[in-house]
Tab-separated table of C-alpha atoms in Angstrom:
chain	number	residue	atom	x	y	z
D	13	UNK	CA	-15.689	12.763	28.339
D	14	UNK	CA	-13.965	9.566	26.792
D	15	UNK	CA	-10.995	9.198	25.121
D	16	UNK	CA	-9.365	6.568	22.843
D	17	UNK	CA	-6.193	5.096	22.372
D	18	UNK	CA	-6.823	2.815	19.024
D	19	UNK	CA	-4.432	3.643	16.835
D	20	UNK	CA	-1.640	2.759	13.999
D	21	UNK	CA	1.868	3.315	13.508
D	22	UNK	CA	2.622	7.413	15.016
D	23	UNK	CA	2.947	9.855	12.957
D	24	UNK	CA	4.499	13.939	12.913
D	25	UNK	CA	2.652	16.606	13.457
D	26	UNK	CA	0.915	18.571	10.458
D	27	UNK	CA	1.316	15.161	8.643
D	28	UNK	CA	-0.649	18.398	8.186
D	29	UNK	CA	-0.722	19.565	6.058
D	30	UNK	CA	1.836	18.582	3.971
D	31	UNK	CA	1.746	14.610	4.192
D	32	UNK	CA	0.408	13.065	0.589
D	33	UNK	CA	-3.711	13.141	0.527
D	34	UNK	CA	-5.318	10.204	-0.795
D	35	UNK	CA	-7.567	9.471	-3.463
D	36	UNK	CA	-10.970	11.403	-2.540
D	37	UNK	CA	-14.079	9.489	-1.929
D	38	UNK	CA	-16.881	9.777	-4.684
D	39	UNK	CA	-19.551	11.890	-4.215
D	40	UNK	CA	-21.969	10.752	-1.518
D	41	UNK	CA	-25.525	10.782	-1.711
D	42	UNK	CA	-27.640	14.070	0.155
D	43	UNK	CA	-26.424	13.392	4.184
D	44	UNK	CA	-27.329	15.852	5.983
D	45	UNK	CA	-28.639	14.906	8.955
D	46	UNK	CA	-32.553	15.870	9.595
D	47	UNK	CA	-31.915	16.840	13.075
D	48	UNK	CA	-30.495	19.332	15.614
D	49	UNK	CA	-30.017	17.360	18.932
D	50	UNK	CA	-28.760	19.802	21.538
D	51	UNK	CA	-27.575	16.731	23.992
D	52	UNK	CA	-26.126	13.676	23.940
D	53	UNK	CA	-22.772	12.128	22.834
D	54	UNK	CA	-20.742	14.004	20.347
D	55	UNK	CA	-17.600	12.425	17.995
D	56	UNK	CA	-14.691	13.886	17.293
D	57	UNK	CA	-11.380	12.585	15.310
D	58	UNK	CA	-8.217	13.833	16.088
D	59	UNK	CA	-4.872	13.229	14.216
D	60	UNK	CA	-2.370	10.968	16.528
D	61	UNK	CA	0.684	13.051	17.163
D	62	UNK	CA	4.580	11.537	17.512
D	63	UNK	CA	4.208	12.528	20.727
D	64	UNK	CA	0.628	12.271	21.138
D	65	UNK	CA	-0.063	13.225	25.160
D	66	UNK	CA	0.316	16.886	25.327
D	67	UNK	CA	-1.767	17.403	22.538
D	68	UNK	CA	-4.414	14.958	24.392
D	69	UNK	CA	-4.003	17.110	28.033
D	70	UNK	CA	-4.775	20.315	26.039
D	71	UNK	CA	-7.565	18.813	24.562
D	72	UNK	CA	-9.092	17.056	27.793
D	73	UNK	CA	-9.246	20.988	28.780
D	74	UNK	CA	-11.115	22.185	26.506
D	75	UNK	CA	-13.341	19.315	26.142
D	76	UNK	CA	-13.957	19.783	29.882
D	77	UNK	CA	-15.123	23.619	30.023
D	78	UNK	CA	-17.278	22.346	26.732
D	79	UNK	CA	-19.440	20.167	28.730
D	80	UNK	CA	-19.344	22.174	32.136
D	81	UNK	CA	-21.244	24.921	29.767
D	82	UNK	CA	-23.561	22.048	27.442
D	83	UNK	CA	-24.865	20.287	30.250
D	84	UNK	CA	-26.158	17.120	29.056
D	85	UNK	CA	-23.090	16.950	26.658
D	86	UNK	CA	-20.663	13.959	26.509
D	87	UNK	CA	-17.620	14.087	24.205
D	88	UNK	CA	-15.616	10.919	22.685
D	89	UNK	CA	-12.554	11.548	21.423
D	90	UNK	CA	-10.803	9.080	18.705
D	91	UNK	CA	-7.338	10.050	17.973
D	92	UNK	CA	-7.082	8.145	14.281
D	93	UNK	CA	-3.445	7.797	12.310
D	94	UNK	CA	-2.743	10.435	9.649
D	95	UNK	CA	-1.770	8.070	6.839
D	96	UNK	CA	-5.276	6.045	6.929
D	97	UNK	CA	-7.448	9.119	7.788
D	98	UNK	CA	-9.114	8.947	3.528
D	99	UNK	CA	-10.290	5.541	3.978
D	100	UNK	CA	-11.683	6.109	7.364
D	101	UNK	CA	-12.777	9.423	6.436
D	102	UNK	CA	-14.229	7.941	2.945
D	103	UNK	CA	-16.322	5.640	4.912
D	104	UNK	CA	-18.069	8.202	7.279
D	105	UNK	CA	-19.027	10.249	4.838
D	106	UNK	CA	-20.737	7.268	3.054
D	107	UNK	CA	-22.096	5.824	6.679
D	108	UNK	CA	-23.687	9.111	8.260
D	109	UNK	CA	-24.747	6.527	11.117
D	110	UNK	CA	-20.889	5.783	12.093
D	111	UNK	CA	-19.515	8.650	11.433
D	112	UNK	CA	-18.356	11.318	13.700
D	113	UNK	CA	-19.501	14.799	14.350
D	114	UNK	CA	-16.388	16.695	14.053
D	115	UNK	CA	-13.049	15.895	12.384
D	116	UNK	CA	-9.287	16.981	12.312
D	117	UNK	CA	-8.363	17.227	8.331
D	118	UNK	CA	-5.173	18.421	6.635
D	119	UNK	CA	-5.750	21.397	4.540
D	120	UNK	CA	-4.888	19.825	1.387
D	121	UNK	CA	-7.738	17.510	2.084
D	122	UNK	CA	-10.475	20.150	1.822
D	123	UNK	CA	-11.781	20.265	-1.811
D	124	UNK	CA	-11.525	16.354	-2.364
D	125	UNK	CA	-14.197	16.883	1.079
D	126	UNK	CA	-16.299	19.243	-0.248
D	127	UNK	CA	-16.561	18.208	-3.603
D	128	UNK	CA	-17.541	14.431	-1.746
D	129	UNK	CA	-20.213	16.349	0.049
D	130	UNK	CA	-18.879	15.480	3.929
D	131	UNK	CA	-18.054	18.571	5.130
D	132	UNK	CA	-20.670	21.109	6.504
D	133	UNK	CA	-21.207	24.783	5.246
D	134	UNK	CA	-20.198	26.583	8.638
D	135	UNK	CA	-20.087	29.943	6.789
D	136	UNK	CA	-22.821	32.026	8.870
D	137	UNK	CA	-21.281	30.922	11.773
D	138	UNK	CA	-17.559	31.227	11.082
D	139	UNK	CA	-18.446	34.889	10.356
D	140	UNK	CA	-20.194	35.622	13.262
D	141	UNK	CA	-17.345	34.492	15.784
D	142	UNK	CA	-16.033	37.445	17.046
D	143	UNK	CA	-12.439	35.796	17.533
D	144	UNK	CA	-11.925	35.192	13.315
D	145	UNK	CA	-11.381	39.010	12.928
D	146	UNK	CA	-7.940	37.953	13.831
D	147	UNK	CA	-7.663	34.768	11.637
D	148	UNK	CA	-4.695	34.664	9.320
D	149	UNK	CA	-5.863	35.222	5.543
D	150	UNK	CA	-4.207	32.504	4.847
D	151	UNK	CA	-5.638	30.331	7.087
D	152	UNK	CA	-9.372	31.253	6.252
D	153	UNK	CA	-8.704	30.583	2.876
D	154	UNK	CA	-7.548	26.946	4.355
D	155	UNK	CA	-11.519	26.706	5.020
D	156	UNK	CA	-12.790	28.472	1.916
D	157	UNK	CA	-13.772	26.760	-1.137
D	158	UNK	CA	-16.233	28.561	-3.521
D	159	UNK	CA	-16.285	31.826	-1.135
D	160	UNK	CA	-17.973	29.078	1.577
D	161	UNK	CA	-16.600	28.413	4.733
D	162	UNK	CA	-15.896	24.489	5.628
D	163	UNK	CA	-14.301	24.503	9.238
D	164	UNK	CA	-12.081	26.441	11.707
D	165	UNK	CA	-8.299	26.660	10.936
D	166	UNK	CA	-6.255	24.931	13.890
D	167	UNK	CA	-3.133	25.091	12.981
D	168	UNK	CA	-0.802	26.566	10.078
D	169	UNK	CA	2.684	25.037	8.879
D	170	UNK	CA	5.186	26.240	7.024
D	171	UNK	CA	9.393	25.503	6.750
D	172	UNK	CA	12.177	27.123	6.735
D	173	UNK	CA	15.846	26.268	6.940
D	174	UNK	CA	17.617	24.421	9.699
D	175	UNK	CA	21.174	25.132	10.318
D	176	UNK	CA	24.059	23.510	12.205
D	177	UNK	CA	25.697	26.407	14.109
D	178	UNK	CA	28.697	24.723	15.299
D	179	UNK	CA	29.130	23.137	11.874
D	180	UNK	CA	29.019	26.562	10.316
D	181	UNK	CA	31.489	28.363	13.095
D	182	UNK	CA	34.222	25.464	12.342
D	183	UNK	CA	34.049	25.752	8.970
D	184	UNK	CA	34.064	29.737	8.785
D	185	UNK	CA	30.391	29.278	6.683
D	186	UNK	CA	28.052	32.255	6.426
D	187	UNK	CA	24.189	31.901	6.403
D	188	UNK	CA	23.080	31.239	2.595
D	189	UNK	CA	21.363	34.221	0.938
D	190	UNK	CA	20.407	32.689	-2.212
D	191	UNK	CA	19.068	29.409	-2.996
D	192	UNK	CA	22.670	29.438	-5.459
D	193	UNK	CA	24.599	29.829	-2.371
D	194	UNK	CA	22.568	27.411	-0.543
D	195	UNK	CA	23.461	24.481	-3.224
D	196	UNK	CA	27.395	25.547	-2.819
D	197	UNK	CA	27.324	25.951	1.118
D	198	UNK	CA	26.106	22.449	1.204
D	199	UNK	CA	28.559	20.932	-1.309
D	200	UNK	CA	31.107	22.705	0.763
D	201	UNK	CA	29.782	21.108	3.798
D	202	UNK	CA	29.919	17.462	2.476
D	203	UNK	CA	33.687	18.021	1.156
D	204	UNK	CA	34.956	19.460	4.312
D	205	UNK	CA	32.774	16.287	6.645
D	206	UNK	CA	31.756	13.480	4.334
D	207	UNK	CA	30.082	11.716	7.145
D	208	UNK	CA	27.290	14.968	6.729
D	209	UNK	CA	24.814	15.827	4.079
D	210	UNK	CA	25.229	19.126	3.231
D	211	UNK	CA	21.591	19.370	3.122
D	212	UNK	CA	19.335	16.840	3.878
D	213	UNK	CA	16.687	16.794	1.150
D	214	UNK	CA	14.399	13.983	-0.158
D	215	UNK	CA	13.069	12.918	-3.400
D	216	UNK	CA	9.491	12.251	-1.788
D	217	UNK	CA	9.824	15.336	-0.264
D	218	UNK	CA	7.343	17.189	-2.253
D	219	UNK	CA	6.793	20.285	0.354
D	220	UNK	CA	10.155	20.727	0.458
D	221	UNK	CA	11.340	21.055	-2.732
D	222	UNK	CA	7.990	23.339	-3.824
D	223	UNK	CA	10.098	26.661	-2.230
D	224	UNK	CA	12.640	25.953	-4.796
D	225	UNK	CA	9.841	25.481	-7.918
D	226	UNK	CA	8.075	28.763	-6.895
D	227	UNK	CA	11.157	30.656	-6.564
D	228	UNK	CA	12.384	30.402	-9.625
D	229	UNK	CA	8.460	31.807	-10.983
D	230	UNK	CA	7.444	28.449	-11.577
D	231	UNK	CA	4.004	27.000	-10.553
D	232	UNK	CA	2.178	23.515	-10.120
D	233	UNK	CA	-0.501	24.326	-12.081
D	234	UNK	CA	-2.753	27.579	-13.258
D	235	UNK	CA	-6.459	27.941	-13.462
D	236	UNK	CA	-8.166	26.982	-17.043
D	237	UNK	CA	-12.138	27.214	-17.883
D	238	UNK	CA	-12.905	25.919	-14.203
D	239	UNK	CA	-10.336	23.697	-13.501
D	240	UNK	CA	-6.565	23.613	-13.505
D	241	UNK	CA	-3.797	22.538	-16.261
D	242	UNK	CA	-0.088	21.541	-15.065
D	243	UNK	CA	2.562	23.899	-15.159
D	244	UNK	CA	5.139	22.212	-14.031
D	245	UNK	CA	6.716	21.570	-17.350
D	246	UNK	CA	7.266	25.315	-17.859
D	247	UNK	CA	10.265	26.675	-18.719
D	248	UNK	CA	10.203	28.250	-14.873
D	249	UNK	CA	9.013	25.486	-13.154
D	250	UNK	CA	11.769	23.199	-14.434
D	251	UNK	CA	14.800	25.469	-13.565
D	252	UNK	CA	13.762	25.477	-9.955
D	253	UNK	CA	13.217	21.527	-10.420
D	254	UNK	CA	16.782	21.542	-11.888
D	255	UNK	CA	17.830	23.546	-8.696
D	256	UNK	CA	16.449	21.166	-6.357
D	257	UNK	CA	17.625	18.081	-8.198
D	258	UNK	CA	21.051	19.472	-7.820
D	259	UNK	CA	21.494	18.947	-4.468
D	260	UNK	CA	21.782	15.173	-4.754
D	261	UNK	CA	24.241	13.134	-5.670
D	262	UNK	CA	27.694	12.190	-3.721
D	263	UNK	CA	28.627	16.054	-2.965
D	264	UNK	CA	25.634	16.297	-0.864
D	265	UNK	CA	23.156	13.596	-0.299
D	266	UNK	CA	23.563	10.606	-2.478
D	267	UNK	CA	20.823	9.371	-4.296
D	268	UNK	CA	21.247	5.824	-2.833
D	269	UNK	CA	20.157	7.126	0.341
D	270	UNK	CA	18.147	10.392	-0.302
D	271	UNK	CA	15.959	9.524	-3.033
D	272	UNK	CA	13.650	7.776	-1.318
D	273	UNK	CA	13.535	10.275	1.420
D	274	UNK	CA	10.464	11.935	2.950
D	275	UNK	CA	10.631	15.340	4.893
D	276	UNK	CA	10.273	13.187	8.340
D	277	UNK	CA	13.083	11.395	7.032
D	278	UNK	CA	15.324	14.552	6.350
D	279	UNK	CA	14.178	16.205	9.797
D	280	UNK	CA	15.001	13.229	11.496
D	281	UNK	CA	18.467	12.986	9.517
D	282	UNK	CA	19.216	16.633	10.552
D	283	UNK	CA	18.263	16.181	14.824
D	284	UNK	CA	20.962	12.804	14.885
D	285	UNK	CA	23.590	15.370	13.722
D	286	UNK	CA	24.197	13.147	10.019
D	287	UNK	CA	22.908	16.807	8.123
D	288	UNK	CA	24.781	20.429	8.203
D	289	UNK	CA	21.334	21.460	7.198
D	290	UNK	CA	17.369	21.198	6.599
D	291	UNK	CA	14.190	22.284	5.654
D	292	UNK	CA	11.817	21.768	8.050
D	293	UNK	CA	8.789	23.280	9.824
D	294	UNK	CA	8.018	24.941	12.877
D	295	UNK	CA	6.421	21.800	13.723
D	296	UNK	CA	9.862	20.183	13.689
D	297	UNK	CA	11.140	21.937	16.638
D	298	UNK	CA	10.011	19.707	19.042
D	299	UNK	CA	11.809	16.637	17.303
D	300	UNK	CA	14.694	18.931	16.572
D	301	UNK	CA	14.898	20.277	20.567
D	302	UNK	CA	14.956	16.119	21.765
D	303	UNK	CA	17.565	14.839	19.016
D	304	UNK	CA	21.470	15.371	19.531
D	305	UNK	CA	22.193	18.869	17.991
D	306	UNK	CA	20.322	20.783	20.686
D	307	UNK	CA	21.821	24.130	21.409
D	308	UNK	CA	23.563	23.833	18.364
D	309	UNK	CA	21.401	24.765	15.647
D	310	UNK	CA	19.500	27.718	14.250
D	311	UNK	CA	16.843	28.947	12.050
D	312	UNK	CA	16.458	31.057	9.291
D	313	UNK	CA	13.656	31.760	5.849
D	314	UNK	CA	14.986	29.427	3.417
D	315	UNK	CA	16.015	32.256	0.792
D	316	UNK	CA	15.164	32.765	-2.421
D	317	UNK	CA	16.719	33.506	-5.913
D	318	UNK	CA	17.909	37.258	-5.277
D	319	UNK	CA	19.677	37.670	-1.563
D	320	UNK	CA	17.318	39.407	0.283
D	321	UNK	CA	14.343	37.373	-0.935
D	322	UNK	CA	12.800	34.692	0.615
D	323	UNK	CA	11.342	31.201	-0.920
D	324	UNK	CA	7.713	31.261	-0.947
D	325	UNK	CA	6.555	28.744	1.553
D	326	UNK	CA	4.251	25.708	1.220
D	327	UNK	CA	1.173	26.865	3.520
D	328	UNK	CA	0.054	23.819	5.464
D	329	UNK	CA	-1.993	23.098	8.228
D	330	UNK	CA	-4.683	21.460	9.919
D	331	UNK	CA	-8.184	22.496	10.396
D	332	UNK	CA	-11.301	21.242	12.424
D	333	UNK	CA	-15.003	20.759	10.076
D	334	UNK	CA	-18.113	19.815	11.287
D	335	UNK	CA	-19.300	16.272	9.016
D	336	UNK	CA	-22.873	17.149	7.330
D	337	UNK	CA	-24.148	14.311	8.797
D	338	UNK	CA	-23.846	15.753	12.312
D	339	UNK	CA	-27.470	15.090	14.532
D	340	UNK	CA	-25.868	17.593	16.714
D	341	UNK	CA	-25.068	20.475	14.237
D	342	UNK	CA	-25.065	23.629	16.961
D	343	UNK	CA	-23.092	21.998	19.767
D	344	UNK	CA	-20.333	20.788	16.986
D	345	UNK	CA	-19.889	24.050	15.593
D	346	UNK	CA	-19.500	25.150	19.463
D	347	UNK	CA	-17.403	22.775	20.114
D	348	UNK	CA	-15.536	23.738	16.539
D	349	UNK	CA	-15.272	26.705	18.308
D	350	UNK	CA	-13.733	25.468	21.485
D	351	UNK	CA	-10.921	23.391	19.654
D	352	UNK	CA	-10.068	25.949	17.721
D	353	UNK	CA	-10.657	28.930	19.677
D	354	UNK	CA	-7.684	31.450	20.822
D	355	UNK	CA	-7.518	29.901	23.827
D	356	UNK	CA	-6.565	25.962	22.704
D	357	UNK	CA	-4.420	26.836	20.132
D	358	UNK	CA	-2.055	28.757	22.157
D	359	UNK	CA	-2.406	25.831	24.821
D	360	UNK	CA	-1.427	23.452	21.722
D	361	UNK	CA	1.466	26.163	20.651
D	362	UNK	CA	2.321	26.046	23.910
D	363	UNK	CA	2.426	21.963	24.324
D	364	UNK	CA	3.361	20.717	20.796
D	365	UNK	CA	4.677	24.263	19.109
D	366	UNK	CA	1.688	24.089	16.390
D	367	UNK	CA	1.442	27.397	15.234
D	368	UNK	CA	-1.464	29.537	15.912
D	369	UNK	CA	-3.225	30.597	12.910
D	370	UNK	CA	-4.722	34.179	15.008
D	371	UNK	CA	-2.156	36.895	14.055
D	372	UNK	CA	-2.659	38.410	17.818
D	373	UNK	CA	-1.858	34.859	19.258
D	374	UNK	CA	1.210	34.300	16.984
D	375	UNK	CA	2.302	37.738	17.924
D	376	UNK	CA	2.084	36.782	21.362
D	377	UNK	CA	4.060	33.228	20.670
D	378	UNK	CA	6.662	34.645	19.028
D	379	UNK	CA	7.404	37.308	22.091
D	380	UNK	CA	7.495	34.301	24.195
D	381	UNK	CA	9.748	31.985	22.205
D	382	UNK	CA	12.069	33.196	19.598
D	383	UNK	CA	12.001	30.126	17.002
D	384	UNK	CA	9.247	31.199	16.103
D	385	UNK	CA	10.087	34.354	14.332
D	386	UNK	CA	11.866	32.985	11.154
D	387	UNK	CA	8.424	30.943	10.652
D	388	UNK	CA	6.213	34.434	11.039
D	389	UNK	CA	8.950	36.340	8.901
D	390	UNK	CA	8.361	33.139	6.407
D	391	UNK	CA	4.180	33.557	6.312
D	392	UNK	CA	4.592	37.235	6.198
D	393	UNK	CA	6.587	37.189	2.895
D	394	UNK	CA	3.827	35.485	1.287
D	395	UNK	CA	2.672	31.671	1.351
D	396	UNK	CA	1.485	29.229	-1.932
D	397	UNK	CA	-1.051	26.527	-1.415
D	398	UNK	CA	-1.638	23.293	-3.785
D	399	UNK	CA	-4.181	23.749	-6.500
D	400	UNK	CA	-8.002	23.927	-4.636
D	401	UNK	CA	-8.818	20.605	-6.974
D	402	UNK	CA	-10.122	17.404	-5.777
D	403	UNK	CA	-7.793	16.511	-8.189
D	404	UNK	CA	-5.067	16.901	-6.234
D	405	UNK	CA	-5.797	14.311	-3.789
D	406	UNK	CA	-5.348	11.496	-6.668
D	407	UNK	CA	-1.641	13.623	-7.428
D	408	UNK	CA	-0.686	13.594	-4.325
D	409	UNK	CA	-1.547	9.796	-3.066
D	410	UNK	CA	-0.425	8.714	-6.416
D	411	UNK	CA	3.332	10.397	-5.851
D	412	UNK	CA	3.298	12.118	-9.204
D	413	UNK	CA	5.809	14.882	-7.968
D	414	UNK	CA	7.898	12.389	-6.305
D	415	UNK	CA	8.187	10.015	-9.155
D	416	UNK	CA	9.389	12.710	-11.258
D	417	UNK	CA	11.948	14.130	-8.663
D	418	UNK	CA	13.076	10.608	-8.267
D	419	UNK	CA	13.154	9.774	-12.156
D	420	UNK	CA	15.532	12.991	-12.071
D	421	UNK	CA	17.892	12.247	-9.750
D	422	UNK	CA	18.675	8.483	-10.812
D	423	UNK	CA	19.036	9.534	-13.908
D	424	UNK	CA	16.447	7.863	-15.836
D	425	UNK	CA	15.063	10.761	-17.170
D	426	UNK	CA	16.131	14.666	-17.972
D	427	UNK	CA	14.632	17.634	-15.796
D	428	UNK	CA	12.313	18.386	-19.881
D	429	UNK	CA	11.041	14.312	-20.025
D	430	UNK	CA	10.506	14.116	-16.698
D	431	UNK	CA	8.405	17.042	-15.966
D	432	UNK	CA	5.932	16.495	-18.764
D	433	UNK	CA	5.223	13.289	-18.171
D	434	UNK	CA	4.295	14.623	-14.661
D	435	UNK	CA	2.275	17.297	-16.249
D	436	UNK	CA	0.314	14.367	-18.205
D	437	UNK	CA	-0.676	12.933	-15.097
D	438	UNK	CA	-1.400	16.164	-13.498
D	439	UNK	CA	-3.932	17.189	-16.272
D	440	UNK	CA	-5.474	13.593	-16.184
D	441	UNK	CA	-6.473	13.932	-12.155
D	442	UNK	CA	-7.726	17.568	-13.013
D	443	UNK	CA	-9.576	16.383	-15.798
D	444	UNK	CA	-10.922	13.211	-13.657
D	445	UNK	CA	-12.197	15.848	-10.967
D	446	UNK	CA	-13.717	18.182	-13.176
């Protein structure tokens, strides 16, 4: 078993699912590989965590009890840095010879792949795995494209909303029930301590300010004749932009600073104590539990319109596919198996707090460790997912959504001018991708 250490600047967890996709690759020629080796060295690449070691322990583990049962096996492991995984990606899919035999993707990732031809069809065996009885719906549909199964889900992601406790308590603040009352907590939060954003939020936050689009009824985009057309000009879509966009501005978080902020950069705001509140994901709770407001925080569903309703969630996550290319197609899809299995992912849940995407092993999680259950409660109200478009990819790396938050919030542009010119560009990818 060897491991590697080349990589970039570190990146969060679940970069996952949620962090902008690039431009996809174009189509590569027929690569599948003409052989079925059942020895020799395998390839994997693994996304580089923050804090990148306990994810590599849990994966030495596995990779171990792999090759105790494949003798003959060796295993390389390559943990590559989120924001360059499409051109690194791009090129093994266009140099079968270089490429590896397995790969960590987001899920947002996974049409641009299949539609580029990279990714192998793992269906028969995905379905005869006795352990995906207890896979998330959700999650297999991370791995589904055209009713055809493209990996293993690893990991699912989704936020919810960070509180200050002891910033509530001293300023006699209950828990928001509606996204209105969200808005005026904050505001009341910046007037009675300045030196706080209400809420941290981020005008290249894209997955966090999605909640607030889909709450109001509003979409990204619908299905038309095979493809998608933008809807987030609609009359819906744009009054949960408007509700969003509200929350900057000098009586929450200026524009000057939060603008150009990411949702690592309002996660990170939130741990140093500078934020009564966030939006972050169950894979911010380790960053969270090492930053200056431990103990003194709490977690909740980031609610929705109505009180009692809860914002519909950005689904994210990370999932492991075997590359076509792979000369060693049965002992990747066991090893697939392996990464993926019950077993490492409550290891990883354990290590990093990645959530398990088994219902029986989240179950289990959330007995052990009660952050979770906000996060469950948050899935089990029902998740949204980016359009399935290759198209998407090119929206995403090209910051379409942020752009347009961004043009709202300095003013440049209204909530109506702004939001069709993002549905311009929106139509233009989908109609580039076909």
């Amino acid at each position: 078993m060897k491991f590697s250490t080349r990589t970039a600047a570190p990146v969060v967890a679940l970069a996952l699912a949620g962090l902008a996709a690039t431009a996809c690759a174009p189509q590569t020629s027929d690569n599948r590989a003409k052989t079925d080796d059942k020895s020799g060295t395998l390839r994997v690449w693994l996304f580089r965590e923050v804090n990148n070691k306990p994810k590599e322990q849990v994966v030495e583990r596995a990779v171990a009890a792999f090759e105790r049962a494949h003798e003959g096996t060796d295993v390389r492991i390559d943990y590559i840095p989120v924001d360059t995984r499409a051109q690194k990606i791009k090129a093994a899919f266009n140099d079968p010879k270089s490429a590896p035999d397995l790969i960590e993707y987001g899920n947002t990732d996974m049409a641009g792949y299949v539609k580029d031809g990279g990714l192998a069809d793992v269906t028969a065996e995905f379905g005869t795995w006795d352990e995906t009885k207890d896979t998330d719906p959700t999650a297999r549909d991370s791995v589904t494209v055209g009713g055809k199964v493209y990996g293993a889900p690893l990991l699912v992601g989704v936020r919810a909303l960070y509180y200050r406790t002891d910033v509530f308590r001293e300023l006699g603040l209950t828990v928001p029930r509606t996204q209105a009352e969200l808005v005026s907590t904050a505001k009341k939060i910046r007037k009675a301590r300045p030196e706080l954003y209400g809420l941290a939020v981020g005008g290249a936050y894209t997955y966090g300010a999605m909640p607030f689009i889909w709450a109001h009824g509003g979409e990204l985009a619908e299905g038309k004749d095979g493809s998608y057309k933008a809807a987030i000009n609609s009359p819906a879509a744009q009054r949960g932009i408007t509700a969003y966009t509200s929350l900057f501005g000098d009586d929450n978080c200026p524009a000057a600073k939060c603008a150009q902020m990411g949702g690592n950069a309002t996660v990170t705001a939130f741990a140093a104590g500078k934020a009564g509140m966030a939006i972050g994901g169950d894979f911010s709770h380790q960053a969270v539990e090492a930053g200056k407001i431990k103990g003194k925080y709490a977690v909740v569903p980031l609610p929705g319109v109505e009180a009692g309703r809860i914002a519909p969630a950005f689904a994210g996550g990370n999932n492991i596919g075997v590359l076509k290319s792979s000369s060693h197609r049965t002992l990747a899809v066991d090893l697939m198996k392996s990464l993926a299995g019950k077993r490492t992912q409550a290891q990883l849940f354990d290590a990093m707090g990645f959530l398990p995407t088994f219902t029986d092993v989240r179950a289990e999680v959330a007995r052990k460790e009660p952050f979770v259950e906000p996060f469950v409660t948050t899935l089990g109200a029902g998740t949204k997912f980016v359009p399935e478009s290759a198209g998407w990819g090119q929206i995403d790396s090209s910051l379409v959504l942020p752009t347009m938050f961004q043009e709202i919030v300095s003013g440049g542009k209204d909530v109506a001018a702004a939001s069709g010119d993002a549905a311009r560009k929106m139509d233009a990818a989908f109609g580039s991708a076909g």
